[in-house]
CSV table of C-alpha atoms and ligand atoms in Angstrom, one decimal:
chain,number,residue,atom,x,y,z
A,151,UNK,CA,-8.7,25.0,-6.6
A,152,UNK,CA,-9.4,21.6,-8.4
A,153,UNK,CA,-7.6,18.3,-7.5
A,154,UNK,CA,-7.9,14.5,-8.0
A,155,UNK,CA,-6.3,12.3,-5.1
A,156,UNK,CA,-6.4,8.5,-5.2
A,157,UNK,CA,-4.2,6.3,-2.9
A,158,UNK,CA,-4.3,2.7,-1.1
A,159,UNK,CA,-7.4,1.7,0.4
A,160,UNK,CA,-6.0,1.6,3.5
A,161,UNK,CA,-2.5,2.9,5.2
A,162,UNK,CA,-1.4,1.3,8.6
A,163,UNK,CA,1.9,3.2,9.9
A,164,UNK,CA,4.0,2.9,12.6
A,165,UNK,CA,6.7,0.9,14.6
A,166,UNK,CA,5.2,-2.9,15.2
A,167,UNK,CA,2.0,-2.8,12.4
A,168,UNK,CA,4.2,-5.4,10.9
A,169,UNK,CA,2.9,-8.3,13.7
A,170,UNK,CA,-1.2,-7.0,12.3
A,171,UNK,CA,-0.1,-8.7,9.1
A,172,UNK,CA,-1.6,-11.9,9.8
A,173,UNK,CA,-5.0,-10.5,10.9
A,174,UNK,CA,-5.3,-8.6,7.5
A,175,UNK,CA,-3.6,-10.8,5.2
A,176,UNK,CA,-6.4,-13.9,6.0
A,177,UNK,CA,-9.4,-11.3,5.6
A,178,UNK,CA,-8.4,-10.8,1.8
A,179,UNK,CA,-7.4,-14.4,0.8
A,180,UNK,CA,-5.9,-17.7,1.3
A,181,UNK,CA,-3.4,-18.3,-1.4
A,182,UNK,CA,-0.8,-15.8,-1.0
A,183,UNK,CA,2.4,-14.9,-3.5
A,184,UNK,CA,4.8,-13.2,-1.3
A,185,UNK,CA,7.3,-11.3,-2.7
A,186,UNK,CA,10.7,-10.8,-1.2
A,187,UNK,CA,14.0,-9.1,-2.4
A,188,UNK,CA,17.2,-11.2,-2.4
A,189,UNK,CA,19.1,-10.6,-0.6
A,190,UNK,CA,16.8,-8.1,1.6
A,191,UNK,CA,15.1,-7.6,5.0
A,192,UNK,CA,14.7,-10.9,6.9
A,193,UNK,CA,11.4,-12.3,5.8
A,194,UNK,CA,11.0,-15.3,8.4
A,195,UNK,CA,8.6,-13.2,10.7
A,196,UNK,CA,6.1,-12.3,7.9
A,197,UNK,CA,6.2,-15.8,7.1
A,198,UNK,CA,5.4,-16.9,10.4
A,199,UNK,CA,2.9,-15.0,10.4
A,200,UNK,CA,1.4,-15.5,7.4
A,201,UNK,CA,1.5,-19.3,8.2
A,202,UNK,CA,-0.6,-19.0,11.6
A,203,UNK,CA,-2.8,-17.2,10.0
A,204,UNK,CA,-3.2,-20.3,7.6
A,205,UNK,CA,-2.7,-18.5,4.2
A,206,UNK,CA,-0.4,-20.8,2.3
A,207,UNK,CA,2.8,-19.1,0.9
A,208,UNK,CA,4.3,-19.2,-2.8
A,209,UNK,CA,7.2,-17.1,-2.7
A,210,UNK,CA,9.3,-15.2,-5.5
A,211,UNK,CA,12.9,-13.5,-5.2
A,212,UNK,CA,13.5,-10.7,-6.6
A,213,UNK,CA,16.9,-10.1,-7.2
A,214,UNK,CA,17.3,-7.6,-9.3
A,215,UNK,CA,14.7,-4.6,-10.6
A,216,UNK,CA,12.3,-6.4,-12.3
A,217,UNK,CA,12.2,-7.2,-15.9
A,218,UNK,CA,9.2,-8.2,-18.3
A,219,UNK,CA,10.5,-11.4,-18.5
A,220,UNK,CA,11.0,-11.9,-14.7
A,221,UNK,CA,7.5,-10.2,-13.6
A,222,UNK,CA,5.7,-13.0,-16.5
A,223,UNK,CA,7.3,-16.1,-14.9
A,224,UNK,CA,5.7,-14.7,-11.5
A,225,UNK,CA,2.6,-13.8,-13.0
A,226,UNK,CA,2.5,-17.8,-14.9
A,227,UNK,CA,3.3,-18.7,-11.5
A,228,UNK,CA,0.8,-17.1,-9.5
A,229,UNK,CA,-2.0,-18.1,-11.9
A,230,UNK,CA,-1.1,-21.6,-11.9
A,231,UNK,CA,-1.3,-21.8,-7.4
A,232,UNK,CA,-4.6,-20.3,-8.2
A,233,UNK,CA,-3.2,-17.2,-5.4
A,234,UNK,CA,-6.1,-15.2,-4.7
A,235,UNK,CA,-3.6,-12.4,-2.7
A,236,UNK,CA,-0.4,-10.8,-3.3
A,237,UNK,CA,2.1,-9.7,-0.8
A,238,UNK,CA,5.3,-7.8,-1.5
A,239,UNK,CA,7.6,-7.2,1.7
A,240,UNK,CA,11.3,-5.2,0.1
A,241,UNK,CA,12.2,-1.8,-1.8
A,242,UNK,CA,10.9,-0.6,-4.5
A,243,UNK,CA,11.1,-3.5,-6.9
A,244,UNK,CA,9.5,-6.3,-4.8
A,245,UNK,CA,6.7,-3.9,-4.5
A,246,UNK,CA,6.6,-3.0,-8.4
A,247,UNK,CA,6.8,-6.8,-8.9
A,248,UNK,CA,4.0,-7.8,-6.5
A,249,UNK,CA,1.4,-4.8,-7.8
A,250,UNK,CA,2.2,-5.5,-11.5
A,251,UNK,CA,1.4,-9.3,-10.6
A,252,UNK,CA,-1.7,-8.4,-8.5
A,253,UNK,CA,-3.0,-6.3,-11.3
A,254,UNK,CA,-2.3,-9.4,-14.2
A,255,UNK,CA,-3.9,-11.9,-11.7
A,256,UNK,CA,-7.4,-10.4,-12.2
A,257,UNK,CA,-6.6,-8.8,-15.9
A,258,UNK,CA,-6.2,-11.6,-19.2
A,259,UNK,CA,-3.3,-11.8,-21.3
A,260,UNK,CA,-0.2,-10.9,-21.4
A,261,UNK,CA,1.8,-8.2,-19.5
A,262,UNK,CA,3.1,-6.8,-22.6
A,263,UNK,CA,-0.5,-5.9,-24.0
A,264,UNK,CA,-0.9,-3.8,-21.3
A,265,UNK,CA,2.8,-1.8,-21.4
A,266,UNK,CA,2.9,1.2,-22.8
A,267,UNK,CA,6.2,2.4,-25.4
A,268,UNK,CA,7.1,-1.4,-26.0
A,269,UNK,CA,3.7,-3.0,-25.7
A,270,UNK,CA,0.0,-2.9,-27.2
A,271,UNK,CA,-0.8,-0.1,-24.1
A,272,UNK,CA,-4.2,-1.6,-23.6
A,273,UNK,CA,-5.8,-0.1,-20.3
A,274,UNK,CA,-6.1,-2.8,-16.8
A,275,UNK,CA,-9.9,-3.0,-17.3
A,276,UNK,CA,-10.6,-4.9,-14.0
A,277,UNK,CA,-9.2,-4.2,-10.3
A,278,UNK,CA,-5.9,-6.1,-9.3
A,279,UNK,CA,-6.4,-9.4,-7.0
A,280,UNK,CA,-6.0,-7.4,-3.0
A,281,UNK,CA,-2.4,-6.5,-2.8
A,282,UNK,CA,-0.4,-5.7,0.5
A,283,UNK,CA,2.9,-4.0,0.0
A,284,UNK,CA,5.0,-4.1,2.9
A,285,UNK,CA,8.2,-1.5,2.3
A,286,UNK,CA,11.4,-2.6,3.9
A,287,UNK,CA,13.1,0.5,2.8
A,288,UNK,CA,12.1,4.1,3.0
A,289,UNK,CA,12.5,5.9,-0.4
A,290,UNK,CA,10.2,4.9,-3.2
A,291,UNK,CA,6.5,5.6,-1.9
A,292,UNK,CA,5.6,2.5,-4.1
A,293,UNK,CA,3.5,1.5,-1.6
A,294,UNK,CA,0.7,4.2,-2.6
A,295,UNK,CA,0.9,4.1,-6.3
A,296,UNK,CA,-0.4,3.5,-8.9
A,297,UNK,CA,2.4,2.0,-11.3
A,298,UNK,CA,4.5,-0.5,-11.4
A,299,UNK,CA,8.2,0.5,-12.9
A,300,UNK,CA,9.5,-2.1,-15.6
A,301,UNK,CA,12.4,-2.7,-17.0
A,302,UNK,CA,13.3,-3.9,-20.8
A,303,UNK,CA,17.1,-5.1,-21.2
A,304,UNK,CA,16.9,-5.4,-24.8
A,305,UNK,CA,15.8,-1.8,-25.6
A,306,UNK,CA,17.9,0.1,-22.2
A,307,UNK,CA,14.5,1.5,-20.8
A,308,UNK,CA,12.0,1.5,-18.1
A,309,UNK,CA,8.5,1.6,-18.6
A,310,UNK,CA,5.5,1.5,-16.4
A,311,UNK,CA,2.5,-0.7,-15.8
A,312,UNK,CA,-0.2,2.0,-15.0
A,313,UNK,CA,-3.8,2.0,-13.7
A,314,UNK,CA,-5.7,3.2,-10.3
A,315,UNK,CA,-6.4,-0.5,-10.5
A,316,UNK,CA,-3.3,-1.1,-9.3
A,317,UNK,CA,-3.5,0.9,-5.7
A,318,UNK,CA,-2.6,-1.3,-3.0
A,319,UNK,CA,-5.5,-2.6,-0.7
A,320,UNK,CA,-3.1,-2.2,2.4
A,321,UNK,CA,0.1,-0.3,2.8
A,322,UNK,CA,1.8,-1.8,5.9
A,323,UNK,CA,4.3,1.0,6.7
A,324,UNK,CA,6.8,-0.1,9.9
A,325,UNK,CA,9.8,2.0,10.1
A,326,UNK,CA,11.2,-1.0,12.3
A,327,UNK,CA,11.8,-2.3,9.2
A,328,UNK,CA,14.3,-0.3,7.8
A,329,UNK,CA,16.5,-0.2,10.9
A,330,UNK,CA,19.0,-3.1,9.7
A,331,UNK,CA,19.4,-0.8,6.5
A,332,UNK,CA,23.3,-0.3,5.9
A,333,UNK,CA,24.1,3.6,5.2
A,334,UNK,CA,24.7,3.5,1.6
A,335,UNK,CA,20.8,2.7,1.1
A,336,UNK,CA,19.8,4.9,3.3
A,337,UNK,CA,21.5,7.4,1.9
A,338,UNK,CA,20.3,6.6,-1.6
A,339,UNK,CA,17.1,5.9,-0.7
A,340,UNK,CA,16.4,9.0,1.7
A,341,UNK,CA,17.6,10.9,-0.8
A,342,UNK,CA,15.1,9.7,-3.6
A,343,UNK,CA,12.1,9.9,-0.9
A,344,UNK,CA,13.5,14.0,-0.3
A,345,UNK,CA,13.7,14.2,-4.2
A,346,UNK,CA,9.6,13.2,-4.1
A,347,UNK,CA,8.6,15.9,-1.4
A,348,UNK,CA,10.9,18.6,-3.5
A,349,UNK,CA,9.6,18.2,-7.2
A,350,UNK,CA,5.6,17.4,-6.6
A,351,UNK,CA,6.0,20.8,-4.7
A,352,UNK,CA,6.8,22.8,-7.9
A,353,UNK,CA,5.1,20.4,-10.6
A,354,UNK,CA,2.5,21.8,-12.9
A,355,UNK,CA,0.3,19.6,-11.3
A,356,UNK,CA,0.8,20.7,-7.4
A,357,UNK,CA,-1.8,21.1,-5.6
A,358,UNK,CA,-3.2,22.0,-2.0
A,359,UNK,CA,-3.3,18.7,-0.6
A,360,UNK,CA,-0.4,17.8,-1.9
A,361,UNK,CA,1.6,20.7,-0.8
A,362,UNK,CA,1.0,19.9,2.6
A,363,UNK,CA,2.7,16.3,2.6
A,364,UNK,CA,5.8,18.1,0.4
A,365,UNK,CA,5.8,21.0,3.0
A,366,UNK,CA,6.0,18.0,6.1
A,367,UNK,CA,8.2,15.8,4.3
A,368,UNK,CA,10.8,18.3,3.8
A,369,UNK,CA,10.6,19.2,7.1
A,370,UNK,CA,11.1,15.5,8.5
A,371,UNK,CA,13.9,14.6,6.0
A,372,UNK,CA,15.8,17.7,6.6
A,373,UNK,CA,16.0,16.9,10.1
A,374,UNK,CA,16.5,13.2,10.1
A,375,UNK,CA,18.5,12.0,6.6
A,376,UNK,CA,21.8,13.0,8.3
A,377,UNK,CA,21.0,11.3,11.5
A,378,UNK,CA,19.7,8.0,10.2
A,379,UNK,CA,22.6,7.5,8.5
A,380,UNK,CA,24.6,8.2,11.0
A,381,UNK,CA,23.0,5.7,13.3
A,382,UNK,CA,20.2,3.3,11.9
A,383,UNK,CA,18.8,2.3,15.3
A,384,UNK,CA,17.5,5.9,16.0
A,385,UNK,CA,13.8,5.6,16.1
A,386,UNK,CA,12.6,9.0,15.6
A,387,UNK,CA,14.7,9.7,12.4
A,388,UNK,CA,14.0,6.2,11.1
A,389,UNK,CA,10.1,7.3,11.7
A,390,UNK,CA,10.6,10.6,10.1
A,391,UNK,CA,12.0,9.4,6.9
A,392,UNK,CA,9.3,5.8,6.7
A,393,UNK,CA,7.0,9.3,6.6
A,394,UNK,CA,8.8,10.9,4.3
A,395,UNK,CA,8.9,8.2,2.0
A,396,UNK,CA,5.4,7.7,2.4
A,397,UNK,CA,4.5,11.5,2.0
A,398,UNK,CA,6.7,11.4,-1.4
A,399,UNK,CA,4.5,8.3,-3.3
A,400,UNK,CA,1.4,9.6,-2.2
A,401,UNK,CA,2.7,13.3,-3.5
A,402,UNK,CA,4.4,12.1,-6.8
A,403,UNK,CA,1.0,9.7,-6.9
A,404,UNK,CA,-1.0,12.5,-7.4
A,405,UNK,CA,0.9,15.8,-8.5
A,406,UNK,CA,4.2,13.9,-10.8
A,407,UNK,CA,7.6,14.6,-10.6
A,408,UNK,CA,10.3,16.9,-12.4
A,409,UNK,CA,13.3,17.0,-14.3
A,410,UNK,CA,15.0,15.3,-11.7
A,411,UNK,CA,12.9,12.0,-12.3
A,412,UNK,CA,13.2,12.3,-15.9
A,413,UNK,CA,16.8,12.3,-16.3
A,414,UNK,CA,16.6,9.0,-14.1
A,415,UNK,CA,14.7,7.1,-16.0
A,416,UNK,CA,16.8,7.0,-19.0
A,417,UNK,CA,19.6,7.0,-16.5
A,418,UNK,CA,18.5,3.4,-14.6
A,419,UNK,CA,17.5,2.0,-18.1
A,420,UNK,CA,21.2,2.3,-19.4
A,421,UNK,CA,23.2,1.9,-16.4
A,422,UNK,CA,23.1,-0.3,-13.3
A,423,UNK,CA,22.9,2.9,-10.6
A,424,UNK,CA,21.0,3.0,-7.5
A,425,UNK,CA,17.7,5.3,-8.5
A,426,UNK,CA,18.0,7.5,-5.5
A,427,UNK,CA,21.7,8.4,-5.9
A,428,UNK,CA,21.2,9.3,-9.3
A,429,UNK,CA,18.1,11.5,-8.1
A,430,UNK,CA,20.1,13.2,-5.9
A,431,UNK,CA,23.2,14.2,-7.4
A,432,UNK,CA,20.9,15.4,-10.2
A,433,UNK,CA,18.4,17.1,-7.9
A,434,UNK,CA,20.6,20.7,-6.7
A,435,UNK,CA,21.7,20.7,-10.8
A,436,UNK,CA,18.3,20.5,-11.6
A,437,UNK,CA,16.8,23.0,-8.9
A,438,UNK,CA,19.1,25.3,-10.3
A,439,UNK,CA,18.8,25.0,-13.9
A,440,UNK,CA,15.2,25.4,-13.1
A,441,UNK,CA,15.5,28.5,-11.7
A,442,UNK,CA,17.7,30.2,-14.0
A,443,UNK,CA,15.2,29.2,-16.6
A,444,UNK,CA,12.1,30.4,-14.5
A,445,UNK,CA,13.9,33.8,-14.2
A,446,UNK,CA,15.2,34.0,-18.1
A,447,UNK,CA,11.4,33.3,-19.4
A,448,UNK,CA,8.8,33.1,-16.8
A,449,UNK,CA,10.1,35.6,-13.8
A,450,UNK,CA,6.3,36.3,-12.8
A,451,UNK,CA,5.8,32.5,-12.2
A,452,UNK,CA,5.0,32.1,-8.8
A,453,UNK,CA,6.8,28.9,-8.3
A,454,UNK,CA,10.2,30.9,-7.8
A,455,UNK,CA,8.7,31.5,-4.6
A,456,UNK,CA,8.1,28.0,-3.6
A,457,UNK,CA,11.9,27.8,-4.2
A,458,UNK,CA,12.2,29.9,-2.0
A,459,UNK,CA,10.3,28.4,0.6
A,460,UNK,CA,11.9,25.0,0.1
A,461,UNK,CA,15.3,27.1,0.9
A,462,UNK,CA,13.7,27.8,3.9
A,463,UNK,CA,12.1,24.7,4.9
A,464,UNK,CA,16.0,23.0,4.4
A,465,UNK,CA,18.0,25.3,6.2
A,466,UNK,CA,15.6,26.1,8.7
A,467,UNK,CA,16.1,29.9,8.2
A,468,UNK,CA,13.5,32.2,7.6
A,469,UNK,CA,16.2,34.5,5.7
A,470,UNK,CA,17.1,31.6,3.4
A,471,UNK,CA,17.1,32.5,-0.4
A,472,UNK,CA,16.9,29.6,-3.3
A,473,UNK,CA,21.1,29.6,-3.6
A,474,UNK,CA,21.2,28.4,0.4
A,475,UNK,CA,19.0,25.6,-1.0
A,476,UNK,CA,20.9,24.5,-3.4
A,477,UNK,CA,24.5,24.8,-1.5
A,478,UNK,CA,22.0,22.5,1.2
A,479,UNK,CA,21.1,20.1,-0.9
A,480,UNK,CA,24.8,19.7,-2.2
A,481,UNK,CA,26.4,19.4,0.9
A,482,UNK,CA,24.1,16.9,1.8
A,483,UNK,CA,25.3,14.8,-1.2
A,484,UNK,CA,28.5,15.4,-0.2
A,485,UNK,CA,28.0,14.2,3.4
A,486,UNK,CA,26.1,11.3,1.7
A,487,UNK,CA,28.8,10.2,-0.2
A,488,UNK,CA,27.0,10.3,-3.2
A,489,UNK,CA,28.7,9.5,-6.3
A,490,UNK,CA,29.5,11.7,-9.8
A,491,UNK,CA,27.3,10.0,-12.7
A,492,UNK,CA,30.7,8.6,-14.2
A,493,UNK,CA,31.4,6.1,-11.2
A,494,UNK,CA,28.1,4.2,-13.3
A,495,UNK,CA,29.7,4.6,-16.6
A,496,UNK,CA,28.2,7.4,-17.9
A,497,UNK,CA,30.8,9.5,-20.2
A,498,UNK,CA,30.1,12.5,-22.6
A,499,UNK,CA,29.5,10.5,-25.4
A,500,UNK,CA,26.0,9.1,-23.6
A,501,UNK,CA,25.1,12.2,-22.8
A,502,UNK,CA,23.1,13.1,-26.3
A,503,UNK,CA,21.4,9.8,-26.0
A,504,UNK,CA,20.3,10.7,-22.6
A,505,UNK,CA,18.8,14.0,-23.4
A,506,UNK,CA,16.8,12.9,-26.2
A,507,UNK,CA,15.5,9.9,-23.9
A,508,UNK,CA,15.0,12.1,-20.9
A,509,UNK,CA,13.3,14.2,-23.1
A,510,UNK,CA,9.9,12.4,-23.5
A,511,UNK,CA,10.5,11.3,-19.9
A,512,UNK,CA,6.4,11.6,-18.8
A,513,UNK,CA,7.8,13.0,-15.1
A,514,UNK,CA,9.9,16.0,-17.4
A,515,UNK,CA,6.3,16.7,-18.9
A,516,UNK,CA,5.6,17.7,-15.4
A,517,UNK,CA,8.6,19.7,-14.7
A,518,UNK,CA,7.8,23.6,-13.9
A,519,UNK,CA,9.3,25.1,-16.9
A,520,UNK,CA,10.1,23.1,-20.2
A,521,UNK,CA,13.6,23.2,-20.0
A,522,UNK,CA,15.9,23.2,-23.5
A,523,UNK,CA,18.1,20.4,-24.8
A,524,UNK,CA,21.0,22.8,-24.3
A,525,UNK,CA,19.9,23.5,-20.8
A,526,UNK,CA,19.4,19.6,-20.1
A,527,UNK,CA,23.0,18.6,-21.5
A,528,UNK,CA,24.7,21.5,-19.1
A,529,UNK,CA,22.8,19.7,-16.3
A,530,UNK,CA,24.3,16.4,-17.5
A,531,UNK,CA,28.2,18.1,-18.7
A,532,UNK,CA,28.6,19.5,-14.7
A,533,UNK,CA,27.9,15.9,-13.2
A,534,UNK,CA,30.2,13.5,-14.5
B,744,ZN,ZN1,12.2,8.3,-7.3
């Protein structure tokens, strides 16, 4: 067996780290940027803690997923306080915002020499300024890697800021956080944190260490999605799925993603849908397709049986076969409330578009079997 794992320096999980912020923060600098999500989690505690610990605070909103233009102004502005620390405390796009900004801090130039697909794609050369990312939901696993997700209006895509430069110093993972979250992010986030334990688990890339945190992952979401949407004050399931979500980034992190993932991109660049719905109504399609292919071309590919396992590990039944899995992980949707791709927009006539962008998607690269651009528009045609 032969694996590469990288991560944050250091992970601090568990209900309450939150009030160690200030110790930490004033160990790595003085000049913080925080970065918060508008509207998001209340943020007044971090700052009161940040402020005893005497670290003076330049703060940014992010109120939408971040765009070049958006992450330069933050970068222009945390280079003229001189911030020697970066902090993000929100989803997914606070922490892409704070990581991309920690990284430019410490790297010269601009942030589109360093972009790949629209930029010059130079390499970061030098580690990002410390960054702390502080995750108020639970779905994106940001908070252990290594990229920072972009987006470009003009040109209807996504592209990532990329280096092992960019792995947080601290990962401050408090489910408390995520208890005020209403249902319809937990649901969509849950759902993209479950997609990130399912797909590393059959990537091309898998590996032993990472199987392990797919294998508990699964276990914890299947267990707890329902219930902490139900009721977002129940500790345990809020616990299991801040793990889960953390169990996904440092598993996508380190083995990539699937098909799933690489319709998504495309998907988010062209229209304004939450990333983990669209990951999940995509995900039993996608499982499926994936399967059919596997048994068309490759039926000695031992992945089938991790299907199989996955079946298991969902259901909870030792007799479960890959179909049980995919009913599963419908009827979740369904119980979700997660919406058909055509509540975003998306009609037949995107659909070509979307293959040949999901196409050269890098996480479709990764997907177990190379799947056909007629295969990839049937998993499209059944969702709208
Ligand atoms: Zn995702």
């Amino acid at each position: 067996m032969n694996f590469d794992f990288s991560t944050a320096t250091q992970i601090r999980f568990g209900a309450g780290v939150i009030n160690t912020l200030g110790i930490e923060a004033v160990k790595l600098g003085k000049r913080a940027l925080l970065v918060i999500n508008c509207p998001g989690a209340d943020s007044s505690k971090i700052k009161n803690l940040l402020n005893q610990a005497g670290i003076d605070l330049f703060i940014i909103e992010v109120c939408a997923e971040p765009t070049i233009d958006f992450v330069s102004l933050g970068i222009e502005k945390a280079r003229n306080e001189k911030c020697d620390l970066v902090i993000s405390f929100g989803g997914g796009s606070a922490i892409d915002t704070g990581k991309a900004i920690a990284a430019m801090l410490a790297n010269p130039g601009e942030l589109i020499d360093y972009l790949e697909i629209v930029g010059k794609g130079q390499s970061i050369k030098l580690p990002a300024k410390p960054f702390i990312a502080i995750p108020t939901t639970a779905g994106t696993g940001s908070e252990v890697t290594k990229n920072a997700v972009i987006a470009v209006p003009d040109r209807q895509i996504k592209v990532s800021l990329r280096s092992s430069f960019m792995l947080p110093y601290l990962a401050l993972v408090d489910p408390e956080l995520t208890y005020s979250l209403p249902p319809s992010v937990t649901a969509s986030t849950g759902m993209d944190a479950l997609t990130q334990v399912i797909e590393p688990f059959v990537t091309k890339k898998a590996n032993g260490m990472v199987d392990i945190f797919c294998r508990d992952g699964m276990i914890r979401a299947a267990r707890s999605l329902r219930k902490a949407f139900i009721n977002g004050n129940d500790a345990r399931a809020r616990e299991d799925m801040a793990m889960t979500s953390l169990l996904g980034g440092l598993s996508l992190a380190n083995a990539g993603l699937g098909a799933a993932h690489g319709f998504a991109a495309p998907i988010g660049g062209m229209f304004k849908a939450p990333h983990g719905a669209v990951c999940a109504i995509l995900l039993p399609r996608v499982v499926s397709m994936n399967v059919k292919a596997l048994k068309e071309r490759e039926p000695w590919n031992p992945v089938l049986m991790r299907y199989i396992e996955i079946a298991q590990i969902l259901t909870g039944s030792n007799n479960a076969l890959i179909d049980d899995g995919i009913i599963w992980l419908a009827d979740l949707c369904t119980f979700l409330g997660i919406p058909a791709l055509s509540s975003y927009g998306v009609t037949f006539g995107d659909l070509t578009a979307l293959v040949e962008r999901s196409a050269v998607a890098s996480s479709m690269q990764a997907n177990p079997i190379p799947l056909t651009k007629l295969e990839m528009m049937q998993i499209l045609e059944q969702l709208l």
